[in-house]
PDB file of C-alpha atoms in Angstrom:
ATOM      1  CA  UNK V 139     -23.661  -0.141 -13.345  1.00 86.00           C
ATOM      2  CA  UNK V 140     -22.647   2.799 -11.162  1.00 90.00           C
ATOM      3  CA  UNK V 141     -22.807   0.776  -7.938  1.00 90.00           C
ATOM      4  CA  UNK V 142     -20.480  -1.891  -9.362  1.00 93.00           C
ATOM      5  CA  UNK V 143     -17.989   0.739 -10.447  1.00 95.00           C
ATOM      6  CA  UNK V 144     -18.219   2.235  -6.944  1.00 96.00           C
ATOM      7  CA  UNK V 145     -17.494  -1.185  -5.421  1.00 96.00           C
ATOM      8  CA  UNK V 146     -14.586  -1.533  -7.796  1.00 97.00           C
ATOM      9  CA  UNK V 147     -13.246   1.836  -6.655  1.00 97.00           C
ATOM     10  CA  UNK V 148     -13.681   0.783  -3.014  1.00 97.00           C
ATOM     11  CA  UNK V 149     -11.627  -2.370  -3.585  1.00 98.00           C
ATOM     12  CA  UNK V 150      -9.020  -0.440  -5.604  1.00 98.00           C
ATOM     13  CA  UNK V 151      -8.538   1.966  -2.701  1.00 98.00           C
ATOM     14  CA  UNK V 152      -8.256  -0.944  -0.244  1.00 98.00           C
ATOM     15  CA  UNK V 153      -5.749  -2.620  -2.584  1.00 98.00           C
ATOM     16  CA  UNK V 154      -3.576   0.487  -2.695  1.00 98.00           C
ATOM     17  CA  UNK V 155      -3.739   0.879   1.085  1.00 98.00           C
ATOM     18  CA  UNK V 156      -2.814  -2.791   1.473  1.00 97.00           C
ATOM     19  CA  UNK V 157       0.134  -2.450  -0.889  1.00 97.00           C
ATOM     20  CA  UNK V 158       1.460   0.666   0.796  1.00 97.00           C
ATOM     21  CA  UNK V 159       1.013  -0.874   4.241  1.00 97.00           C
ATOM     22  CA  UNK V 160       2.933  -3.987   3.156  1.00 97.00           C
ATOM     23  CA  UNK V 161       5.804  -1.967   1.710  1.00 97.00           C
ATOM     24  CA  UNK V 162       6.118   0.523   4.564  1.00 97.00           C
ATOM     25  CA  UNK V 163       5.494  -1.894   7.439  1.00 97.00           C
ATOM     26  CA  UNK V 164       8.045  -4.443   6.252  1.00 97.00           C
ATOM     27  CA  UNK V 165      10.567  -1.693   5.500  1.00 97.00           C
ATOM     28  CA  UNK V 166      10.128  -0.112   8.947  1.00 97.00           C
ATOM     29  CA  UNK V 167      10.495  -3.496  10.645  1.00 96.00           C
ATOM     30  CA  UNK V 168      13.495  -4.476   8.513  1.00 96.00           C
ATOM     31  CA  UNK V 169      11.696  -7.598   7.313  1.00 95.00           C
ATOM     32  CA  UNK V 170      12.994  -9.089   4.073  1.00 93.00           C
ATOM     33  CA  UNK V 171      11.263 -12.467   3.931  1.00 93.00           C
ATOM     34  CA  UNK V 172       8.042 -13.626   2.356  1.00 95.00           C
ATOM     35  CA  UNK V 173       4.871 -12.729   4.231  1.00 96.00           C
ATOM     36  CA  UNK V 174       1.123 -13.028   3.757  1.00 96.00           C
ATOM     37  CA  UNK V 175       0.958  -9.231   3.636  1.00 96.00           C
ATOM     38  CA  UNK V 176       2.343  -9.407   0.114  1.00 95.00           C
ATOM     39  CA  UNK V 177      -0.819 -11.156  -1.049  1.00 96.00           C
ATOM     40  CA  UNK V 178      -3.287  -8.554   0.264  1.00 97.00           C
ATOM     41  CA  UNK V 179      -2.756  -6.097  -2.592  1.00 97.00           C
ATOM     42  CA  UNK V 180      -3.251  -8.696  -5.329  1.00 96.00           C
ATOM     43  CA  UNK V 181      -6.275 -10.310  -3.671  1.00 96.00           C
ATOM     44  CA  UNK V 182      -8.079  -6.991  -3.424  1.00 97.00           C
ATOM     45  CA  UNK V 183      -7.056  -5.827  -6.873  1.00 97.00           C
ATOM     46  CA  UNK V 184      -8.041  -8.974  -8.739  1.00 97.00           C
ATOM     47  CA  UNK V 185     -10.859 -10.417  -6.654  1.00 96.00           C
ATOM     48  CA  UNK V 186     -12.392  -7.060  -5.811  1.00 97.00           C
ATOM     49  CA  UNK V 187     -11.539  -4.372  -8.338  1.00 97.00           C
ATOM     50  CA  UNK V 188     -11.318  -6.400 -11.540  1.00 97.00           C
ATOM     51  CA  UNK V 189     -14.286  -8.649 -10.799  1.00 96.00           C
ATOM     52  CA  UNK V 190     -16.603  -5.710 -10.145  1.00 96.00           C
ATOM     53  CA  UNK V 191     -15.350  -3.960 -13.284  1.00 96.00           C
ATOM     54  CA  UNK V 192     -16.277  -7.079 -15.263  1.00 94.00           C
ATOM     55  CA  UNK V 193     -19.680  -7.175 -13.596  1.00 93.00           C
ATOM     56  CA  UNK V 194     -20.196  -3.521 -14.503  1.00 93.00           C
ATOM     57  CA  UNK V 195     -19.449  -4.367 -18.124  1.00 92.00           C
ATOM     58  CA  UNK V 196     -21.810  -7.346 -18.077  1.00 87.00           C
ATOM     59  CA  UNK V 197     -24.546  -5.252 -16.484  1.00 85.00           C
ATOM     60  CA  UNK V 198     -24.804  -3.278 -19.742  1.00 83.00           C
ATOM     61  CA  UNK V 199     -25.816  -6.470 -21.572  1.00 83.00           C
ATOM     62  CA  UNK V 200     -27.434  -8.633 -18.894  1.00 81.00           C
ATOM     63  CA  UNK V 201     -29.994  -7.560 -16.329  1.00 79.00           C
ATOM     64  CA  UNK V 202     -29.226  -9.701 -13.298  1.00 76.00           C
ATOM     65  CA  UNK V 203     -29.847  -7.202 -10.518  1.00 72.00           C
ATOM     66  CA  UNK V 204     -33.274  -8.664  -9.713  1.00 73.00           C
ATOM     67  CA  UNK V 205     -31.917 -12.204  -9.732  1.00 80.00           C
ATOM     68  CA  UNK V 206     -32.011 -13.713  -6.237  1.00 87.00           C
ATOM     69  CA  UNK V 207     -28.708 -15.579  -6.668  1.00 88.00           C
ATOM     70  CA  UNK V 208     -26.995 -12.327  -7.699  1.00 89.00           C
ATOM     71  CA  UNK V 209     -28.108 -10.709  -4.452  1.00 89.00           C
ATOM     72  CA  UNK V 210     -26.617 -13.700  -2.611  1.00 92.00           C
ATOM     73  CA  UNK V 211     -23.416 -13.197  -4.579  1.00 94.00           C
ATOM     74  CA  UNK V 212     -23.103  -9.572  -3.510  1.00 92.00           C
ATOM     75  CA  UNK V 213     -23.538 -10.396   0.158  1.00 94.00           C
ATOM     76  CA  UNK V 214     -21.505 -13.569   0.516  1.00 97.00           C
ATOM     77  CA  UNK V 215     -18.699 -12.616  -1.855  1.00 97.00           C
ATOM     78  CA  UNK V 216     -17.976  -9.251  -0.236  1.00 97.00           C
ATOM     79  CA  UNK V 217     -18.138 -10.619   3.299  1.00 98.00           C
ATOM     80  CA  UNK V 218     -15.941 -13.585   2.376  1.00 98.00           C
ATOM     81  CA  UNK V 219     -13.360 -11.481   0.560  1.00 98.00           C
ATOM     82  CA  UNK V 220     -13.084  -9.001   3.409  1.00 98.00           C
ATOM     83  CA  UNK V 221     -12.742 -11.773   6.012  1.00 98.00           C
ATOM     84  CA  UNK V 222     -10.037 -13.445   3.925  1.00 97.00           C
ATOM     85  CA  UNK V 223      -8.106 -10.209   3.475  1.00 98.00           C
ATOM     86  CA  UNK V 224      -8.356  -9.303   7.156  1.00 98.00           C
ATOM     87  CA  UNK V 225      -6.943 -12.709   8.080  1.00 98.00           C
ATOM     88  CA  UNK V 226      -4.119 -12.246   5.542  1.00 97.00           C
ATOM     89  CA  UNK V 227      -3.278  -8.978   7.272  1.00 98.00           C
ATOM     90  CA  UNK V 228      -3.402 -10.589  10.727  1.00 98.00           C
ATOM     91  CA  UNK V 229      -1.237 -13.518   9.596  1.00 98.00           C
ATOM     92  CA  UNK V 230       1.187 -11.171   7.837  1.00 97.00           C
ATOM     93  CA  UNK V 231       1.601  -8.879  10.827  1.00 97.00           C
ATOM     94  CA  UNK V 232       2.369 -11.835  13.087  1.00 97.00           C
ATOM     95  CA  UNK V 233       4.941 -13.064  10.556  1.00 97.00           C
ATOM     96  CA  UNK V 234       6.668  -9.687  10.239  1.00 97.00           C
ATOM     97  CA  UNK V 235       6.732  -9.164  14.008  1.00 97.00           C
ATOM     98  CA  UNK V 236       7.972 -12.767  14.502  1.00 95.00           C
ATOM     99  CA  UNK V 237       5.192 -13.489  16.982  1.00 95.00           C
ATOM    100  CA  UNK V 238       5.179 -17.149  17.945  1.00 95.00           C
ATOM    101  CA  UNK V 239       1.525 -18.117  17.929  1.00 96.00           C
ATOM    102  CA  UNK V 240       0.174 -21.053  19.831  1.00 96.00           C
ATOM    103  CA  UNK V 241      -1.178 -23.888  17.720  1.00 97.00           C
ATOM    104  CA  UNK V 242      -4.680 -22.832  18.668  1.00 97.00           C
ATOM    105  CA  UNK V 243      -4.174 -19.197  17.669  1.00 96.00           C
ATOM    106  CA  UNK V 244      -2.565 -20.199  14.379  1.00 96.00           C
ATOM    107  CA  UNK V 245      -5.383 -22.651  13.679  1.00 97.00           C
ATOM    108  CA  UNK V 246      -7.946 -19.969  14.510  1.00 97.00           C
ATOM    109  CA  UNK V 247      -6.450 -17.554  11.987  1.00 97.00           C
ATOM    110  CA  UNK V 248      -6.375 -20.299   9.364  1.00 97.00           C
ATOM    111  CA  UNK V 249      -9.920 -21.391  10.205  1.00 98.00           C
ATOM    112  CA  UNK V 250     -11.383 -17.902   9.964  1.00 98.00           C
ATOM    113  CA  UNK V 251      -9.518 -17.344   6.689  1.00 97.00           C
ATOM    114  CA  UNK V 252     -10.934 -20.645   5.476  1.00 97.00           C
ATOM    115  CA  UNK V 253     -14.451 -19.489   6.286  1.00 98.00           C
ATOM    116  CA  UNK V 254     -13.757 -16.319   4.314  1.00 98.00           C
ATOM    117  CA  UNK V 255     -12.552 -18.359   1.349  1.00 97.00           C
ATOM    118  CA  UNK V 256     -15.609 -20.612   1.528  1.00 98.00           C
ATOM    119  CA  UNK V 257     -17.929 -17.591   1.527  1.00 98.00           C
ATOM    120  CA  UNK V 258     -16.030 -16.102  -1.399  1.00 97.00           C
ATOM    121  CA  UNK V 259     -16.347 -19.383  -3.287  1.00 97.00           C
ATOM    122  CA  UNK V 260     -20.067 -19.670  -2.556  1.00 97.00           C
ATOM    123  CA  UNK V 261     -20.533 -16.090  -3.703  1.00 96.00           C
ATOM    124  CA  UNK V 262     -18.637 -16.766  -6.917  1.00 96.00           C
ATOM    125  CA  UNK V 263     -20.801 -19.826  -7.633  1.00 95.00           C
ATOM    126  CA  UNK V 264     -23.887 -17.648  -7.058  1.00 93.00           C
ATOM    127  CA  UNK V 265     -22.504 -15.164  -9.596  1.00 92.00           C
ATOM    128  CA  UNK V 266     -22.010 -17.896 -12.179  1.00 91.00           C
ATOM    129  CA  UNK V 267     -25.503 -19.253 -11.558  1.00 90.00           C
ATOM    130  CA  UNK V 268     -27.032 -15.801 -11.931  1.00 88.00           C
ATOM    131  CA  UNK V 269     -25.137 -15.341 -15.209  1.00 86.00           C
ATOM    132  CA  UNK V 270     -26.443 -18.692 -16.373  1.00 85.00           C
ATOM    133  CA  UNK V 271     -30.038 -17.865 -15.452  1.00 82.00           C
ATOM    134  CA  UNK V 272     -30.025 -14.478 -17.148  1.00 80.00           C
ATOM    135  CA  UNK V 273     -28.054 -15.280 -20.290  1.00 69.00           C
ATOM    136  CA  UNK V 274     -30.035 -15.317 -23.504  1.00 61.00           C
TER     137      UNK V 274
END
């Protein structure tokens, strides 16, 4: 349980840093439009902090730590979420700075973010499978 709470704390700290960066960076640049940076805080708070808090609660009732699919969840979900968030930050910074990306660069950012989302989705499916296997 402790390690899931620690992961939750890690994501909460990242969420706060992301929110502060969004607010201060856009204010300093005088940007008033909508940007991908505004989604970083919520992604980390909900998909990171809240999910791991729920897992910590479930870990009191269900022992899924030895489940192979749960180990896959931990690896793929975290990697996917971090890739997705990093690409949100990259996309958001280019939007705030009004950098005109080539079609290839824009597609690369979208493609890498897509890979992150796929990994996050695969990880989430692994979590659901591990819950299914260990439920009584």
